[in-house]
Amino acid sequence: ATLIANGGVNGGDGGTIQFHFEAFGGTARVKVFGNGKLTIGTDDPELAIGSLEGDGNVFLGNNLNVGSNNLSTTFSGVIQYSGSLIKTGTGTLTLSGNNITVTTYGGTDIREGRLLVNNTSGSGTGTGPVIVGNGAALGGNGTIQLGASASLTNNGTIAPGSSAGQLNVDGAIQLNYSSNLSFEIGGTTPATQYDVLNKTDASALTLNGKLTVTLINGFTPQPI
């Protein structure tokens, strides 16, 4: 199924998609636009849907599992309230909105596939903890602003950019022994020709795991 909540016109309310009382989303493709809303009730321990896209509003009364239809989609709206966002499936979910609100959502758990953070302001994943699972990947050209007690924990792959690019992280980073930090180098200009993981604060940085470097665009480094 494809479920669509469109925004209102002339100041009117948008449409609302609601899941409550252990409802089941299956592989539904959910699209939310404008002031349209997707609402997950507090009575649902974890709701699974196929994919999420649009620029509307998502209210997580509990956890939302996105990705079972394996599509690659972009969501540029706002995710908020107490639940966490869980990425599954083989597709790529791109978050390009600012997800810092008064009720910023609980955290981001990337279990499968890839999550790209491509916001231009605030934090693409809110202020909760971000976990990259074994076999999953995190990338993008945006910014993650973690709360004081939260951290970015990598058990899979962090690959800044979409090709060469820069991922900014404000907060603690924990690279575990199973993790891979993957950089592409296609020239000598940071962020546009080679990848940058830019840690913007003085909190903890733990370096374990593997570093992978890949040459792109025919670039050959020259010895000094």
mmCIF file with all atom_site columns, N, CA and C in Angstrom, residues 158-207:
data_model
loop_
_atom_site.group_PDB
_atom_site.id
_atom_site.type_symbol
_atom_site.label_atom_id
_atom_site.label_alt_id
_atom_site.label_comp_id
_atom_site.label_asym_id
_atom_site.label_entity_id
_atom_site.label_seq_id
_atom_site.pdbx_PDB_ins_code
_atom_site.Cartn_x
_atom_site.Cartn_y
_atom_site.Cartn_z
_atom_site.occupancy
_atom_site.B_iso_or_equiv
_atom_site.pdbx_formal_charge
_atom_site.auth_seq_id
_atom_site.auth_comp_id
_atom_site.auth_asym_id
_atom_site.auth_atom_id
_atom_site.pdbx_PDB_model_num
ATOM 1   N N  . ILE A 1 158 ? 31.087 3.999  8.897  1.00 0.00 ? 158 ILE A N  1
ATOM 2   C CA . ILE A 1 158 ? 30.846 5.422  8.715  1.00 0.00 ? 158 ILE A CA 1
ATOM 3   C C  . ILE A 1 158 ? 31.596 5.843  7.471  1.00 0.00 ? 158 ILE A C  1
ATOM 4   N N  . ALA A 1 159 ? 30.875 6.357  6.471  1.00 0.00 ? 159 ALA A N  1
ATOM 5   C CA . ALA A 1 159 ? 31.458 6.785  5.198  1.00 0.00 ? 159 ALA A CA 1
ATOM 6   C C  . ALA A 1 159 ? 30.942 8.188  4.907  1.00 0.00 ? 159 ALA A C  1
ATOM 7   N N  . PRO A 1 160 ? 31.669 9.236  5.310  1.00 0.00 ? 160 PRO A N  1
ATOM 8   C CA . PRO A 1 160 ? 31.184 10.609 5.113  1.00 0.00 ? 160 PRO A CA 1
ATOM 9   C C  . PRO A 1 160 ? 30.863 10.903 3.652  1.00 0.00 ? 160 PRO A C  1
ATOM 10  N N  . GLY A 1 161 ? 29.918 11.830 3.456  1.00 0.00 ? 161 GLY A N  1
ATOM 11  C CA . GLY A 1 161 ? 29.522 12.233 2.109  1.00 0.00 ? 161 GLY A CA 1
ATOM 12  C C  . GLY A 1 161 ? 28.592 11.231 1.460  1.00 0.00 ? 161 GLY A C  1
ATOM 13  N N  . SER A 1 162 ? 28.283 11.499 0.191  1.00 0.00 ? 162 SER A N  1
ATOM 14  C CA . SER A 1 162 ? 27.568 10.547 -0.654 1.00 0.00 ? 162 SER A CA 1
ATOM 15  C C  . SER A 1 162 ? 28.539 9.965  -1.657 1.00 0.00 ? 162 SER A C  1
ATOM 16  N N  . SER A 1 163 ? 29.455 10.788 -2.124 1.00 0.00 ? 163 SER A N  1
ATOM 17  C CA . SER A 1 163 ? 30.740 10.361 -2.670 1.00 0.00 ? 163 SER A CA 1
ATOM 18  C C  . SER A 1 163 ? 31.737 11.099 -1.790 1.00 0.00 ? 163 SER A C  1
ATOM 19  N N  . ALA A 1 164 ? 32.623 11.930 -2.342 1.00 0.00 ? 164 ALA A N  1
ATOM 20  C CA . ALA A 1 164 ? 33.454 12.747 -1.455 1.00 0.00 ? 164 ALA A CA 1
ATOM 21  C C  . ALA A 1 164 ? 32.580 13.800 -0.782 1.00 0.00 ? 164 ALA A C  1
ATOM 22  N N  . GLY A 1 165 ? 32.747 13.969 0.535  1.00 0.00 ? 165 GLY A N  1
ATOM 23  C CA . GLY A 1 165 ? 31.927 14.933 1.264  1.00 0.00 ? 165 GLY A CA 1
ATOM 24  C C  . GLY A 1 165 ? 32.375 15.055 2.699  1.00 0.00 ? 165 GLY A C  1
ATOM 25  N N  . GLN A 1 166 ? 31.560 15.749 3.508  1.00 0.00 ? 166 GLN A N  1
ATOM 26  C CA . GLN A 1 166 ? 31.914 15.998 4.905  1.00 0.00 ? 166 GLN A CA 1
ATOM 27  C C  . GLN A 1 166 ? 30.720 15.765 5.801  1.00 0.00 ? 166 GLN A C  1
ATOM 28  N N  . LEU A 1 167 ? 30.912 14.936 6.824  1.00 0.00 ? 167 LEU A N  1
ATOM 29  C CA . LEU A 1 167 ? 29.906 14.691 7.849  1.00 0.00 ? 167 LEU A CA 1
ATOM 30  C C  . LEU A 1 167 ? 30.399 15.322 9.139  1.00 0.00 ? 167 LEU A C  1
ATOM 31  N N  . ASN A 1 168 ? 29.573 16.209 9.725  1.00 0.00 ? 168 ASN A N  1
ATOM 32  C CA . ASN A 1 168 ? 29.935 16.920 10.953 1.00 0.00 ? 168 ASN A CA 1
ATOM 33  C C  . ASN A 1 168 ? 29.267 16.249 12.152 1.00 0.00 ? 168 ASN A C  1
ATOM 34  N N  . VAL A 1 169 ? 30.034 16.056 13.217 1.00 0.00 ? 169 VAL A N  1
ATOM 35  C CA . VAL A 1 169 ? 29.498 15.443 14.440 1.00 0.00 ? 169 VAL A CA 1
ATOM 36  C C  . VAL A 1 169 ? 29.871 16.306 15.632 1.00 0.00 ? 169 VAL A C  1
ATOM 37  N N  . ASP A 1 170 ? 28.867 16.775 16.365 1.00 0.00 ? 170 ASP A N  1
ATOM 38  C CA . ASP A 1 170 ? 29.055 17.521 17.604 1.00 0.00 ? 170 ASP A CA 1
ATOM 39  C C  . ASP A 1 170 ? 28.676 16.579 18.739 1.00 0.00 ? 170 ASP A C  1
ATOM 40  N N  . GLY A 1 171 ? 29.690 15.978 19.387 1.00 0.00 ? 171 GLY A N  1
ATOM 41  C CA . GLY A 1 171 ? 29.420 15.022 20.441 1.00 0.00 ? 171 GLY A CA 1
ATOM 42  C C  . GLY A 1 171 ? 30.411 13.877 20.416 1.00 0.00 ? 171 GLY A C  1
ATOM 43  N N  . ALA A 1 172 ? 30.271 12.978 21.373 1.00 0.00 ? 172 ALA A N  1
ATOM 44  C CA . ALA A 1 172 ? 31.207 11.866 21.534 1.00 0.00 ? 172 ALA A CA 1
ATOM 45  C C  . ALA A 1 172 ? 31.063 10.854 20.399 1.00 0.00 ? 172 ALA A C  1
ATOM 46  N N  . ILE A 1 173 ? 32.201 10.311 19.946 1.00 0.00 ? 173 ILE A N  1
ATOM 47  C CA . ILE A 1 173 ? 32.227 9.285  18.908 1.00 0.00 ? 173 ILE A CA 1
ATOM 48  C C  . ILE A 1 173 ? 32.941 8.058  19.446 1.00 0.00 ? 173 ILE A C  1
ATOM 49  N N  . GLN A 1 174 ? 32.296 6.896  19.320 1.00 0.00 ? 174 GLN A N  1
ATOM 50  C CA . GLN A 1 174 ? 32.861 5.629  19.767 1.00 0.00 ? 174 GLN A CA 1
ATOM 51  C C  . GLN A 1 174 ? 32.965 4.704  18.562 1.00 0.00 ? 174 GLN A C  1
ATOM 52  N N  . LEU A 1 175 ? 34.193 4.458  18.092 1.00 0.00 ? 175 LEU A N  1
ATOM 53  C CA . LEU A 1 175 ? 34.424 3.513  17.000 1.00 0.00 ? 175 LEU A CA 1
ATOM 54  C C  . LEU A 1 175 ? 34.871 2.191  17.612 1.00 0.00 ? 175 LEU A C  1
ATOM 55  N N  . ASN A 1 176 ? 34.001 1.180  17.570 1.00 0.00 ? 176 ASN A N  1
ATOM 56  C CA . ASN A 1 176 ? 34.293 -0.103 18.204 1.00 0.00 ? 176 ASN A CA 1
ATOM 57  C C  . ASN A 1 176 ? 35.154 -0.981 17.303 1.00 0.00 ? 176 ASN A C  1
ATOM 58  N N  . TYR A 1 177 ? 35.592 -2.121 17.834 1.00 0.00 ? 177 TYR A N  1
ATOM 59  C CA . TYR A 1 177 ? 36.551 -2.959 17.116 1.00 0.00 ? 177 TYR A CA 1
ATOM 60  C C  . TYR A 1 177 ? 35.982 -3.532 15.821 1.00 0.00 ? 177 TYR A C  1
ATOM 61  N N  . SER A 1 178 ? 34.683 -3.689 15.711 1.00 0.00 ? 178 SER A N  1
ATOM 62  C CA . SER A 1 178 ? 34.083 -4.218 14.479 1.00 0.00 ? 178 SER A CA 1
ATOM 63  C C  . SER A 1 178 ? 33.819 -3.134 13.447 1.00 0.00 ? 178 SER A C  1
ATOM 64  N N  . SER A 1 179 ? 34.151 -1.883 13.769 1.00 0.00 ? 179 SER A N  1
ATOM 65  C CA . SER A 1 179 ? 33.751 -0.758 12.921 1.00 0.00 ? 179 SER A CA 1
ATOM 66  C C  . SER A 1 179 ? 34.716 -0.539 11.763 1.00 0.00 ? 179 SER A C  1
ATOM 67  N N  . ASN A 1 180 ? 34.204 0.165  10.747 1.00 0.00 ? 180 ASN A N  1
ATOM 68  C CA . ASN A 1 180 ? 34.989 0.552  9.587  1.00 0.00 ? 180 ASN A CA 1
ATOM 69  C C  . ASN A 1 180 ? 34.778 2.040  9.356  1.00 0.00 ? 180 ASN A C  1
ATOM 70  N N  . LEU A 1 181 ? 35.860 2.787  9.251  1.00 0.00 ? 181 LEU A N  1
ATOM 71  C CA . LEU A 1 181 ? 35.809 4.191  8.880  1.00 0.00 ? 181 LEU A CA 1
ATOM 72  C C  . LEU A 1 181 ? 36.293 4.273  7.444  1.00 0.00 ? 181 LEU A C  1
ATOM 73  N N  . SER A 1 182 ? 35.399 4.636  6.513  1.00 0.00 ? 182 SER A N  1
ATOM 74  C CA . SER A 1 182 ? 35.669 4.537  5.086  1.00 0.00 ? 182 SER A CA 1
ATOM 75  C C  . SER A 1 182 ? 35.773 5.921  4.460  1.00 0.00 ? 182 SER A C  1
ATOM 76  N N  . PHE A 1 183 ? 36.929 6.205  3.835  1.00 0.00 ? 183 PHE A N  1
ATOM 77  C CA . PHE A 1 183 ? 37.165 7.490  3.195  1.00 0.00 ? 183 PHE A CA 1
ATOM 78  C C  . PHE A 1 183 ? 37.464 7.297  1.712  1.00 0.00 ? 183 PHE A C  1
ATOM 79  N N  . GLU A 1 184 ? 36.930 8.200  0.888  1.00 0.00 ? 184 GLU A N  1
ATOM 80  C CA . GLU A 1 184 ? 37.252 8.247  -0.534 1.00 0.00 ? 184 GLU A CA 1
ATOM 81  C C  . GLU A 1 184 ? 38.138 9.462  -0.807 1.00 0.00 ? 184 GLU A C  1
ATOM 82  N N  . ILE A 1 185 ? 39.158 9.277  -1.641 1.00 0.00 ? 185 ILE A N  1
ATOM 83  C CA . ILE A 1 185 ? 40.079 10.360 -1.986 1.00 0.00 ? 185 ILE A CA 1
ATOM 84  C C  . ILE A 1 185 ? 40.131 10.479 -3.509 1.00 0.00 ? 185 ILE A C  1
ATOM 85  N N  . GLY A 1 186 ? 39.721 11.681 -3.996 1.00 0.00 ? 186 GLY A N  1
ATOM 86  C CA . GLY A 1 186 ? 39.754 11.937 -5.430 1.00 0.00 ? 186 GLY A CA 1
ATOM 87  C C  . GLY A 1 186 ? 40.478 13.219 -5.772 1.00 0.00 ? 186 GLY A C  1
ATOM 88  N N  . GLY A 1 187 ? 41.266 13.754 -4.828 1.00 0.00 ? 187 GLY A N  1
ATOM 89  C CA . GLY A 1 187 ? 41.962 15.012 -5.040 1.00 0.00 ? 187 GLY A CA 1
ATOM 90  C C  . GLY A 1 187 ? 42.471 15.548 -3.720 1.00 0.00 ? 187 GLY A C  1
ATOM 91  N N  . THR A 1 188 ? 42.856 16.817 -3.705 1.00 0.00 ? 188 THR A N  1
ATOM 92  C CA . THR A 1 188 ? 43.483 17.402 -2.517 1.00 0.00 ? 188 THR A CA 1
ATOM 93  C C  . THR A 1 188 ? 42.626 18.456 -1.835 1.00 0.00 ? 188 THR A C  1
ATOM 94  N N  . THR A 1 189 ? 41.376 18.624 -2.263 1.00 0.00 ? 189 THR A N  1
ATOM 95  C CA . THR A 1 189 ? 40.483 19.611 -1.665 1.00 0.00 ? 189 THR A CA 1
ATOM 96  C C  . THR A 1 189 ? 39.528 18.927 -0.692 1.00 0.00 ? 189 THR A C  1
ATOM 97  N N  . PRO A 1 190 ? 39.555 19.323 0.601  1.00 0.00 ? 190 PRO A N  1
ATOM 98  C CA . PRO A 1 190 ? 38.687 18.659 1.574  1.00 0.00 ? 190 PRO A CA 1
ATOM 99  C C  . PRO A 1 190 ? 37.215 18.868 1.276  1.00 0.00 ? 190 PRO A C  1
ATOM 100 N N  . ALA A 1 191 ? 36.435 17.837 1.561  1.00 0.00 ? 191 ALA A N  1
ATOM 101 C CA . ALA A 1 191 ? 34.968 17.848 1.472  1.00 0.00 ? 191 ALA A CA 1
ATOM 102 C C  . ALA A 1 191 ? 34.426 17.764 0.047  1.00 0.00 ? 191 ALA A C  1
ATOM 103 N N  . THR A 1 192 ? 35.153 18.276 -0.940 1.00 0.00 ? 192 THR A N  1
ATOM 104 C CA . THR A 1 192 ? 34.689 18.162 -2.322 1.00 0.00 ? 192 THR A CA 1
ATOM 105 C C  . THR A 1 192 ? 35.464 17.109 -3.109 1.00 0.00 ? 192 THR A C  1
ATOM 106 N N  . GLN A 1 193 ? 36.735 16.882 -2.715 1.00 0.00 ? 193 GLN A N  1
ATOM 107 C CA . GLN A 1 193 ? 37.535 15.872 -3.416 1.00 0.00 ? 193 GLN A CA 1
ATOM 108 C C  . GLN A 1 193 ? 37.961 14.720 -2.512 1.00 0.00 ? 193 GLN A C  1
ATOM 109 N N  . TYR A 1 194 ? 37.930 14.919 -1.211 1.00 0.00 ? 194 TYR A N  1
ATOM 110 C CA . TYR A 1 194 ? 38.158 13.787 -0.314 1.00 0.00 ? 194 TYR A CA 1
ATOM 111 C C  . TYR A 1 194 ? 37.270 13.931 0.925  1.00 0.00 ? 194 TYR A C  1
ATOM 112 N N  . ASP A 1 195 ? 36.948 12.783 1.521  1.00 0.00 ? 195 ASP A N  1
ATOM 113 C CA . ASP A 1 195 ? 36.002 12.727 2.635  1.00 0.00 ? 195 ASP A CA 1
ATOM 114 C C  . ASP A 1 195 ? 36.590 13.315 3.911  1.00 0.00 ? 195 ASP A C  1
ATOM 115 N N  . VAL A 1 196 ? 35.695 13.929 4.700  1.00 0.00 ? 196 VAL A N  1
ATOM 116 C CA . VAL A 1 196 ? 36.072 14.483 5.996  1.00 0.00 ? 196 VAL A CA 1
ATOM 117 C C  . VAL A 1 196 ? 35.030 14.072 7.033  1.00 0.00 ? 196 VAL A C  1
ATOM 118 N N  . LEU A 1 197 ? 35.478 13.513 8.155  1.00 0.00 ? 197 LEU A N  1
ATOM 119 C CA . LEU A 1 197 ? 34.638 13.340 9.341  1.00 0.00 ? 197 LEU A CA 1
ATOM 120 C C  . LEU A 1 197 ? 35.055 14.438 10.302 1.00 0.00 ? 197 LEU A C  1
ATOM 121 N N  . ASN A 1 198 ? 34.229 15.469 10.423 1.00 0.00 ? 198 ASN A N  1
ATOM 122 C CA . ASN A 1 198 ? 34.584 16.684 11.147 1.00 0.00 ? 198 ASN A CA 1
ATOM 123 C C  . ASN A 1 198 ? 33.967 16.655 12.538 1.00 0.00 ? 198 ASN A C  1
ATOM 124 N N  . LYS A 1 199 ? 34.790 16.415 13.556 1.00 0.00 ? 199 LYS A N  1
ATOM 125 C CA . LYS A 1 199 ? 34.316 16.428 14.942 1.00 0.00 ? 199 LYS A CA 1
ATOM 126 C C  . LYS A 1 199 ? 34.441 17.856 15.458 1.00 0.00 ? 199 LYS A C  1
ATOM 127 N N  . THR A 1 200 ? 33.318 18.454 15.824 1.00 0.00 ? 200 THR A N  1
ATOM 128 C CA . THR A 1 200 ? 33.280 19.895 16.059 1.00 0.00 ? 200 THR A CA 1
ATOM 129 C C  . THR A 1 200 ? 33.393 20.296 17.519 1.00 0.00 ? 200 THR A C  1
ATOM 130 N N  . ASP A 1 201 ? 33.559 19.321 18.440 1.00 0.00 ? 201 ASP A N  1
ATOM 131 C CA . ASP A 1 201 ? 33.666 19.676 19.851 1.00 0.00 ? 201 ASP A CA 1
ATOM 132 C C  . ASP A 1 201 ? 34.801 18.877 20.485 1.00 0.00 ? 201 ASP A C  1
ATOM 133 N N  . ALA A 1 202 ? 34.976 19.055 21.803 1.00 0.00 ? 202 ALA A N  1
ATOM 134 C CA . ALA A 1 202 ? 36.107 18.443 22.506 1.00 0.00 ? 202 ALA A CA 1
ATOM 135 C C  . ALA A 1 202 ? 35.708 17.225 23.328 1.00 0.00 ? 202 ALA A C  1
ATOM 136 N N  . SER A 1 203 ? 34.558 16.619 23.039 1.00 0.00 ? 203 SER A N  1
ATOM 137 C CA . SER A 1 203 ? 34.132 15.436 23.789 1.00 0.00 ? 203 SER A CA 1
ATOM 138 C C  . SER A 1 203 ? 34.950 14.215 23.366 1.00 0.00 ? 203 SER A C  1
ATOM 139 N N  . ALA A 1 204 ? 34.646 13.060 23.952 1.00 0.00 ? 204 ALA A N  1
ATOM 140 C CA . ALA A 1 204 ? 35.449 11.854 23.776 1.00 0.00 ? 204 ALA A CA 1
ATOM 141 C C  . ALA A 1 204 ? 35.450 11.350 22.336 1.00 0.00 ? 204 ALA A C  1
ATOM 142 N N  . LEU A 1 205 ? 36.603 10.855 21.910 1.00 0.00 ? 205 LEU A N  1
ATOM 143 C CA . LEU A 1 205 ? 36.762 10.197 20.619 1.00 0.00 ? 205 LEU A CA 1
ATOM 144 C C  . LEU A 1 205 ? 37.534 8.914  20.847 1.00 0.00 ? 205 LEU A C  1
ATOM 145 N N  . THR A 1 206 ? 36.913 7.761  20.563 1.00 0.00 ? 206 THR A N  1
ATOM 146 C CA . THR A 1 206 ? 37.539 6.463  20.756 1.00 0.00 ? 206 THR A CA 1
ATOM 147 C C  . THR A 1 206 ? 37.760 5.820  19.397 1.00 0.00 ? 206 THR A C  1
ATOM 148 N N  . LEU A 1 207 ? 39.007 5.538  19.057 1.00 0.00 ? 207 LEU A N  1
ATOM 149 C CA . LEU A 1 207 ? 39.364 5.021  17.737 1.00 0.00 ? 207 LEU A CA 1
ATOM 150 C C  . LEU A 1 207 ? 39.774 3.559  17.838 1.00 0.00 ? 207 LEU A C  1
#
